[in-house]
mmCIF file of C-alpha atoms in Angstrom:
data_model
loop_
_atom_site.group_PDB
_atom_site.id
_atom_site.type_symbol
_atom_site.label_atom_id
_atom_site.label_comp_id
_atom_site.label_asym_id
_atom_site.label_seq_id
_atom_site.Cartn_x
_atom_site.Cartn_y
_atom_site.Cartn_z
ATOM 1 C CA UNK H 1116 69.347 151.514 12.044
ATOM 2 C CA UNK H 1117 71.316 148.367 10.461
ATOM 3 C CA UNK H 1118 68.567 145.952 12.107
ATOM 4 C CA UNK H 1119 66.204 143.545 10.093
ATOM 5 C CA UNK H 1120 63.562 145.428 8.343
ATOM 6 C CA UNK H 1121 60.216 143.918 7.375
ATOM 7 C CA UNK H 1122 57.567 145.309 5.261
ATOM 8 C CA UNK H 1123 54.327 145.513 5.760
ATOM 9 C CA UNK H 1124 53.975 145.261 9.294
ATOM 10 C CA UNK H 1125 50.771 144.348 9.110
ATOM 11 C CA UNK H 1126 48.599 143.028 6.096
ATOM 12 C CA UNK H 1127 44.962 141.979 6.348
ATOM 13 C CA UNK H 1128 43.937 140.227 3.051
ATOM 14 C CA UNK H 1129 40.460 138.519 1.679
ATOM 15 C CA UNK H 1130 40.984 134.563 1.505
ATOM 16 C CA UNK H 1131 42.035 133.914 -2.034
ATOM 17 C CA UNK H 1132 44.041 136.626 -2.442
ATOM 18 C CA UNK H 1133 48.175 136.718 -2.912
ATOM 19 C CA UNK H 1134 49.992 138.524 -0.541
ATOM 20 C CA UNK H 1135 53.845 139.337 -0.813
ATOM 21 C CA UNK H 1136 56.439 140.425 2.276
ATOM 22 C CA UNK H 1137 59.800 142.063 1.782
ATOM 23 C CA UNK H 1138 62.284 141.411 4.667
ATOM 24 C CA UNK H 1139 66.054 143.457 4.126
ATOM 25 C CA UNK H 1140 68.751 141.331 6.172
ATOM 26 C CA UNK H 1141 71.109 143.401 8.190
ATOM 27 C CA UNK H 1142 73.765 144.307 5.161
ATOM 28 C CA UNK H 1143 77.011 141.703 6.370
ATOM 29 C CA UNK H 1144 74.685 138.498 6.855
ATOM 30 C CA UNK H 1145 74.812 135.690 4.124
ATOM 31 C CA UNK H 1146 72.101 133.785 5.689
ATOM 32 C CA UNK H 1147 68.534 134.635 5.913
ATOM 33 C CA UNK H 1148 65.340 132.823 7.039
ATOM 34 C CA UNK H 1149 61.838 132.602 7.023
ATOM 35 C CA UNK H 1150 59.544 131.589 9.982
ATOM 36 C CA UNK H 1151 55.561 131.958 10.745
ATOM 37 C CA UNK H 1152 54.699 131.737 14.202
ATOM 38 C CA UNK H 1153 50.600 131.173 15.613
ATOM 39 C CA UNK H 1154 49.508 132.292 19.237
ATOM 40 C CA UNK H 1155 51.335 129.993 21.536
ATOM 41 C CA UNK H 1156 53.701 128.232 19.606
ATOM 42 C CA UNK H 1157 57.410 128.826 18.616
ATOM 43 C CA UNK H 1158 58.617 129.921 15.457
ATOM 44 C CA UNK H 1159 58.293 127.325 12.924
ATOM 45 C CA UNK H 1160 60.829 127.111 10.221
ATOM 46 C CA UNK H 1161 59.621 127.911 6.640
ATOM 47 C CA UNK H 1162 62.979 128.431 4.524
ATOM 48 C CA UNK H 1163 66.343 129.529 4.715
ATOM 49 C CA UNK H 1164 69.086 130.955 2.072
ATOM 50 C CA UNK H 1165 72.514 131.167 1.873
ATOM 51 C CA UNK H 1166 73.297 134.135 -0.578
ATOM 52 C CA UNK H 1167 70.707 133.763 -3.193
ATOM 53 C CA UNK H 1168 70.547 130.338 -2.827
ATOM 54 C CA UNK H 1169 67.651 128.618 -1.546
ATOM 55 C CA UNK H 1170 69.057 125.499 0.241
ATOM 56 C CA UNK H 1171 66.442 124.242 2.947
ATOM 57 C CA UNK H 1172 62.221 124.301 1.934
ATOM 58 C CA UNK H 1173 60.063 122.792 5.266
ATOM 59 C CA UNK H 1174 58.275 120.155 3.807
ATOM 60 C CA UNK H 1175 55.234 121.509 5.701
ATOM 61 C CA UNK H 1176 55.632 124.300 3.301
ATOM 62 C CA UNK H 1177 52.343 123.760 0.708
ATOM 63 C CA UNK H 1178 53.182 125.013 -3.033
ATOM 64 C CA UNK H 1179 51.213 128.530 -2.523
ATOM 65 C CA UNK H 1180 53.981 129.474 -0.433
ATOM 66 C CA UNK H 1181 57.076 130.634 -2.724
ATOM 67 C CA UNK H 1182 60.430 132.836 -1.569
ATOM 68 C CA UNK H 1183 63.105 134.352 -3.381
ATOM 69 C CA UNK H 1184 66.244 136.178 -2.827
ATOM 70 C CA UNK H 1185 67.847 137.697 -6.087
ATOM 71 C CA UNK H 1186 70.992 138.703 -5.630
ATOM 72 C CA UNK H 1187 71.678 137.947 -1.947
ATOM 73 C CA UNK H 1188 69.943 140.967 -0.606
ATOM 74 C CA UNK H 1189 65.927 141.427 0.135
ATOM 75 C CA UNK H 1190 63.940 138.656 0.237
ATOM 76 C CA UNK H 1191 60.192 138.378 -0.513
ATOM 77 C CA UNK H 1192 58.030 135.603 0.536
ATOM 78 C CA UNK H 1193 54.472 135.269 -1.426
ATOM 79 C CA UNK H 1194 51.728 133.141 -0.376
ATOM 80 C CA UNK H 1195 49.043 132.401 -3.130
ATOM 81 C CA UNK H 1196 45.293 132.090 -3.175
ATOM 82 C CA UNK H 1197 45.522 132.613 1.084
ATOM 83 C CA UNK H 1198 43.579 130.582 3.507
ATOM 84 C CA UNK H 1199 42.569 131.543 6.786
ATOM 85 C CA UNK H 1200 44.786 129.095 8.517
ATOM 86 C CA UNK H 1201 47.804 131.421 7.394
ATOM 87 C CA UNK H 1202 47.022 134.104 9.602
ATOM 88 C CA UNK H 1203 50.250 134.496 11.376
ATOM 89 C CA UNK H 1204 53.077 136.371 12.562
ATOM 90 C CA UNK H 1205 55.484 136.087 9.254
ATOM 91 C CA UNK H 1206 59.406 136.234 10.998
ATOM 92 C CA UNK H 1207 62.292 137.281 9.093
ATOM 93 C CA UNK H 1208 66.019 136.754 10.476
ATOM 94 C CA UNK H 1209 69.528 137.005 8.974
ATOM 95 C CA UNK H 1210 72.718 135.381 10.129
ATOM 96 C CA UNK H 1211 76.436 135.814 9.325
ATOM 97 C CA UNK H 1212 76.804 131.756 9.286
ATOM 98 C CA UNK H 1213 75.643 129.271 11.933
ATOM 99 C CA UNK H 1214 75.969 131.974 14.440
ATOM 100 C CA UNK H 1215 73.415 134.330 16.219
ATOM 101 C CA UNK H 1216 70.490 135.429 14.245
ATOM 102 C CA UNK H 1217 68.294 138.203 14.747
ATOM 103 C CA UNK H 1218 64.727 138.916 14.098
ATOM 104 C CA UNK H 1219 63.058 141.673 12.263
ATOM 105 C CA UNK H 1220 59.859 143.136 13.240
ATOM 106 C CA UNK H 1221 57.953 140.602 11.708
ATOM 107 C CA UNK H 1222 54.733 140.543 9.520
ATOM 108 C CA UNK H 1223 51.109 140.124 10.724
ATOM 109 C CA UNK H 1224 48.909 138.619 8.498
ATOM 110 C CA UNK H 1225 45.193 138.447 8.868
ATOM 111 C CA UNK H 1226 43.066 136.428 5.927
ATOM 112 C CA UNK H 1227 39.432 137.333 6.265
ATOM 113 C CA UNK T 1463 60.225 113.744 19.076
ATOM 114 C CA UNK T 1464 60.803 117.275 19.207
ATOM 115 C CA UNK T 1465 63.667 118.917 18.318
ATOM 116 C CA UNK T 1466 63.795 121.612 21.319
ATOM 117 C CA UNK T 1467 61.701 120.858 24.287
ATOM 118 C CA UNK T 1468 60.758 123.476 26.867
ATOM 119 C CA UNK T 1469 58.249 123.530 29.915
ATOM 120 C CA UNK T 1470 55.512 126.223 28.554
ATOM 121 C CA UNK T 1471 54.738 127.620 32.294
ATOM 122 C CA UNK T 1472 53.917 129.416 33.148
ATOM 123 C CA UNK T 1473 56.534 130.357 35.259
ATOM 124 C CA UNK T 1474 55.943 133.199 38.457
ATOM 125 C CA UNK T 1475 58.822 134.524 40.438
ATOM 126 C CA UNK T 1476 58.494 137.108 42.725
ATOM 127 C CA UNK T 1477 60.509 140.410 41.790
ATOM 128 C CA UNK T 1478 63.699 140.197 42.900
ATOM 129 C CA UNK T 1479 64.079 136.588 43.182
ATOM 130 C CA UNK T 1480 65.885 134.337 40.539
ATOM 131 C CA UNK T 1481 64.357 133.102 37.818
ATOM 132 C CA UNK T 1482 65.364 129.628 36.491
ATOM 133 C CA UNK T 1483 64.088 128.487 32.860
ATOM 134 C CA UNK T 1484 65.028 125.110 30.872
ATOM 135 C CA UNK T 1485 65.738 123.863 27.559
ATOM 136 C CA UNK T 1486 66.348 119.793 26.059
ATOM 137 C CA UNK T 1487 67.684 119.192 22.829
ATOM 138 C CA UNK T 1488 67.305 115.797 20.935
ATOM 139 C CA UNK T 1489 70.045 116.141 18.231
ATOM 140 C CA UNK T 1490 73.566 115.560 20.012
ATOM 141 C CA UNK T 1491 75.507 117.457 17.132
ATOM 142 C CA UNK T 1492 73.729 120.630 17.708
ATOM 143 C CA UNK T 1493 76.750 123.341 18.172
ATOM 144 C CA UNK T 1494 75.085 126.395 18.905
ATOM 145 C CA UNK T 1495 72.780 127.419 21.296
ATOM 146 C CA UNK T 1496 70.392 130.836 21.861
ATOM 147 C CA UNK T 1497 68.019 132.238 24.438
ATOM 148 C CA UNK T 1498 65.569 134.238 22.980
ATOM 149 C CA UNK T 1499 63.153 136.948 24.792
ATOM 150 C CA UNK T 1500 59.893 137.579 23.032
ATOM 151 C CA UNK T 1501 57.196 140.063 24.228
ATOM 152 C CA UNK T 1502 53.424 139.671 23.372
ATOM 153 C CA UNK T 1503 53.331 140.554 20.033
ATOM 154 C CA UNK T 1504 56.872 141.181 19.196
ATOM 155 C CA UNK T 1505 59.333 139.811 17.535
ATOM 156 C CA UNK T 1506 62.265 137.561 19.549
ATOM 157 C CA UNK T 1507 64.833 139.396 21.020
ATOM 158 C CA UNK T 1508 68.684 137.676 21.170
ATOM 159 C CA UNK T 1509 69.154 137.493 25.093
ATOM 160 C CA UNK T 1510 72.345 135.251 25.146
ATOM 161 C CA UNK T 1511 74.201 132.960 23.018
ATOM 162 C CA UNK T 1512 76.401 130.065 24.308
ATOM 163 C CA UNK T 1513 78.617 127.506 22.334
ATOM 164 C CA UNK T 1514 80.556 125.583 24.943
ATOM 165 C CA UNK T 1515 79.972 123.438 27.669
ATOM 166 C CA UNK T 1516 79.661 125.476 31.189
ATOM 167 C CA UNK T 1517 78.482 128.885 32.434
ATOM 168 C CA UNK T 1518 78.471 132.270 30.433
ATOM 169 C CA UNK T 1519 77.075 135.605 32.388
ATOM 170 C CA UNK T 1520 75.987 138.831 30.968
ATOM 171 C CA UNK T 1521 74.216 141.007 33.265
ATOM 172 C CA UNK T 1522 71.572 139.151 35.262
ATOM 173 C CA UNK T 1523 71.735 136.285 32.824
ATOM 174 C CA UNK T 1524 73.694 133.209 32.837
ATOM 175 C CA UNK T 1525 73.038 130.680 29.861
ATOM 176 C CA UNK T 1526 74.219 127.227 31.192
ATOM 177 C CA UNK T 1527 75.020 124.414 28.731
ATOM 178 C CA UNK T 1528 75.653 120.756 29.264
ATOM 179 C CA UNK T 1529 76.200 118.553 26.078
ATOM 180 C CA UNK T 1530 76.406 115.702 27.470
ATOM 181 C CA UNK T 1531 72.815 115.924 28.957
ATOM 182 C CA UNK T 1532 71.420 117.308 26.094
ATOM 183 C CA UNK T 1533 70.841 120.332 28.276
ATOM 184 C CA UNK T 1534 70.285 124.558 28.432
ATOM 185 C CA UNK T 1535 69.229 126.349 30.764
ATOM 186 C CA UNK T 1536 68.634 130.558 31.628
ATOM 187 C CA UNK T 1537 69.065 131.788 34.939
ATOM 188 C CA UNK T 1538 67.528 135.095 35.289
ATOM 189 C CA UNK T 1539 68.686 137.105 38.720
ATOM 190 C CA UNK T 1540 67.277 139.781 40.203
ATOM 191 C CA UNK T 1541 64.138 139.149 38.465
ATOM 192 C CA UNK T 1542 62.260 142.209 37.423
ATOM 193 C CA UNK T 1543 58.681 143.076 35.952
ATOM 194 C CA UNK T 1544 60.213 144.144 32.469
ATOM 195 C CA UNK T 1545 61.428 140.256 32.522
ATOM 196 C CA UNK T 1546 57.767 139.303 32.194
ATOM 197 C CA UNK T 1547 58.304 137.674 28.665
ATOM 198 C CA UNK T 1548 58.156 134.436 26.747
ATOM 199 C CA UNK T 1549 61.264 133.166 26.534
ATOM 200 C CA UNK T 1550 62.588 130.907 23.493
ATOM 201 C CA UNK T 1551 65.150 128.246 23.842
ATOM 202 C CA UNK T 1552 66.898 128.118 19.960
ATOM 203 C CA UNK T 1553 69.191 125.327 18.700
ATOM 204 C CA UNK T 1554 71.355 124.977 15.623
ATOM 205 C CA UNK T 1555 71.303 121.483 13.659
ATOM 206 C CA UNK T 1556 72.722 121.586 10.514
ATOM 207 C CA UNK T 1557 71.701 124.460 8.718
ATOM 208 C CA UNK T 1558 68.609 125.164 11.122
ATOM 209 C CA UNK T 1559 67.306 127.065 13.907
ATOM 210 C CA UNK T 1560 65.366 124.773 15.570
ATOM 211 C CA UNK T 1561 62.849 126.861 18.455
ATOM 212 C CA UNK T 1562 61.070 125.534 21.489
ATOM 213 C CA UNK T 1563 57.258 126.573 21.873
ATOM 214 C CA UNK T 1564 58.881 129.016 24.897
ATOM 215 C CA UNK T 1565 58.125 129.237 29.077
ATOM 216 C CA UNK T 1566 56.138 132.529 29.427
ATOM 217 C CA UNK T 1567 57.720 134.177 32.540
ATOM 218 C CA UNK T 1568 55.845 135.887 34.670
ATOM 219 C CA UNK T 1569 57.301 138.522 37.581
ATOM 220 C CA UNK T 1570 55.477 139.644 39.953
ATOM 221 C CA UNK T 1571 56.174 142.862 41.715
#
């Protein structure tokens, strides 16, 4: 399967502690993006790369919430010393441009 | 003002029947435009994606776009049960995806 992969699936966490996803692009995109998404609402847009290069941040983004992409493959996305209100569904999706983009699995993160 | 705007439902058809779901942009420079399908608890699903003014059909679906009204819309026919989904309007601006809080769609059999 050449889809989006995310890893974990699922991650339940004690508040304060850091928690770190992985989301693989499908291989041919350049562009990949992160989005968290609570009951009822869209997905909200977190960050975005182009290649390895970090070009949009939401400013809603706080500073506990960091992403890389080395080399213009995997990304990770860490959130530090976690607070209940980021329980969420974590959304990866990659792009090949300003085209379609499609979703991986996503992550579901519980802080207790 | 929101980006995307979308009527959250929910929305009940009757199975069979067609189902008709709406999107408003703000940003008159967006280019590219994506229904999403989202089940509880999954991840969004591509659907359709439509970059010109007009009609484009897959399937049961037709996307319909008017620029000029700031305008999408999803036309679902022969609605089924397995249709019973939230449904995500998406917009490009820029570099962005921009996504509507979604109509949940509800068929009833």
């Amino acid at each position: 399967d050449t889809g989006v992969s995310q890893d974990p699936r699922h991650k339940i966490t004690k508040r304060g502690q850091n928690v770190t996803f992985r989301c693989d692009p499908i291989s041919e995109h350049n562009r990949l993006y992160w989005y968290r998404q609570t009951l009822g609402q869209g997905p909200e847009f977190l960050t975005y790369f182009q290649n390895e290069a970090q070009l949009e941040k939401s400013r809603l983004l706080s500073d506990r919430f960091s992403a890389e992409r080395p080399k213009g493959s995997f990304s990770t996305l860490e959130i530090q010393r976690t607070e209940q209100g980021d329980s969420a569904m974590y959304l990866c999706a990659s792009s090949a441009g300003t085209v379609e983009a499609f979703f991986g699995q996503g992550t579901r993160l519980t802080v207790v | 003002q929101k980006e995307v705007e979308q009527n959250s439902g929910p929305l009940s058809v009757p199975e069979g029947a067609i189902a008709s779901l709406n999107c408003t942009y703000s940003d008159r420079v967006s280019q590219s435009f994506f229904w999403y399908r989202q089940y509880s608890g999954k991840s969004p699903e591509l659907i359709m994606s439509i970059y010109s003014n007009g009609d484009k059909e897959d399937g049961r679906f037709t996307a319909q776009l008017n620029k000029a009204s700031q305008y999408v819309s999803l036309l679902i026919r022969d609605s089924q049960p397995s249709d019973s989904a939230t449904y995500l309007c998406a917009v490009i601006t820029g570099n962005q995806f921009y996504f509507g809080t979604g109509t949940s769609l509800t068929v009833i059999p």
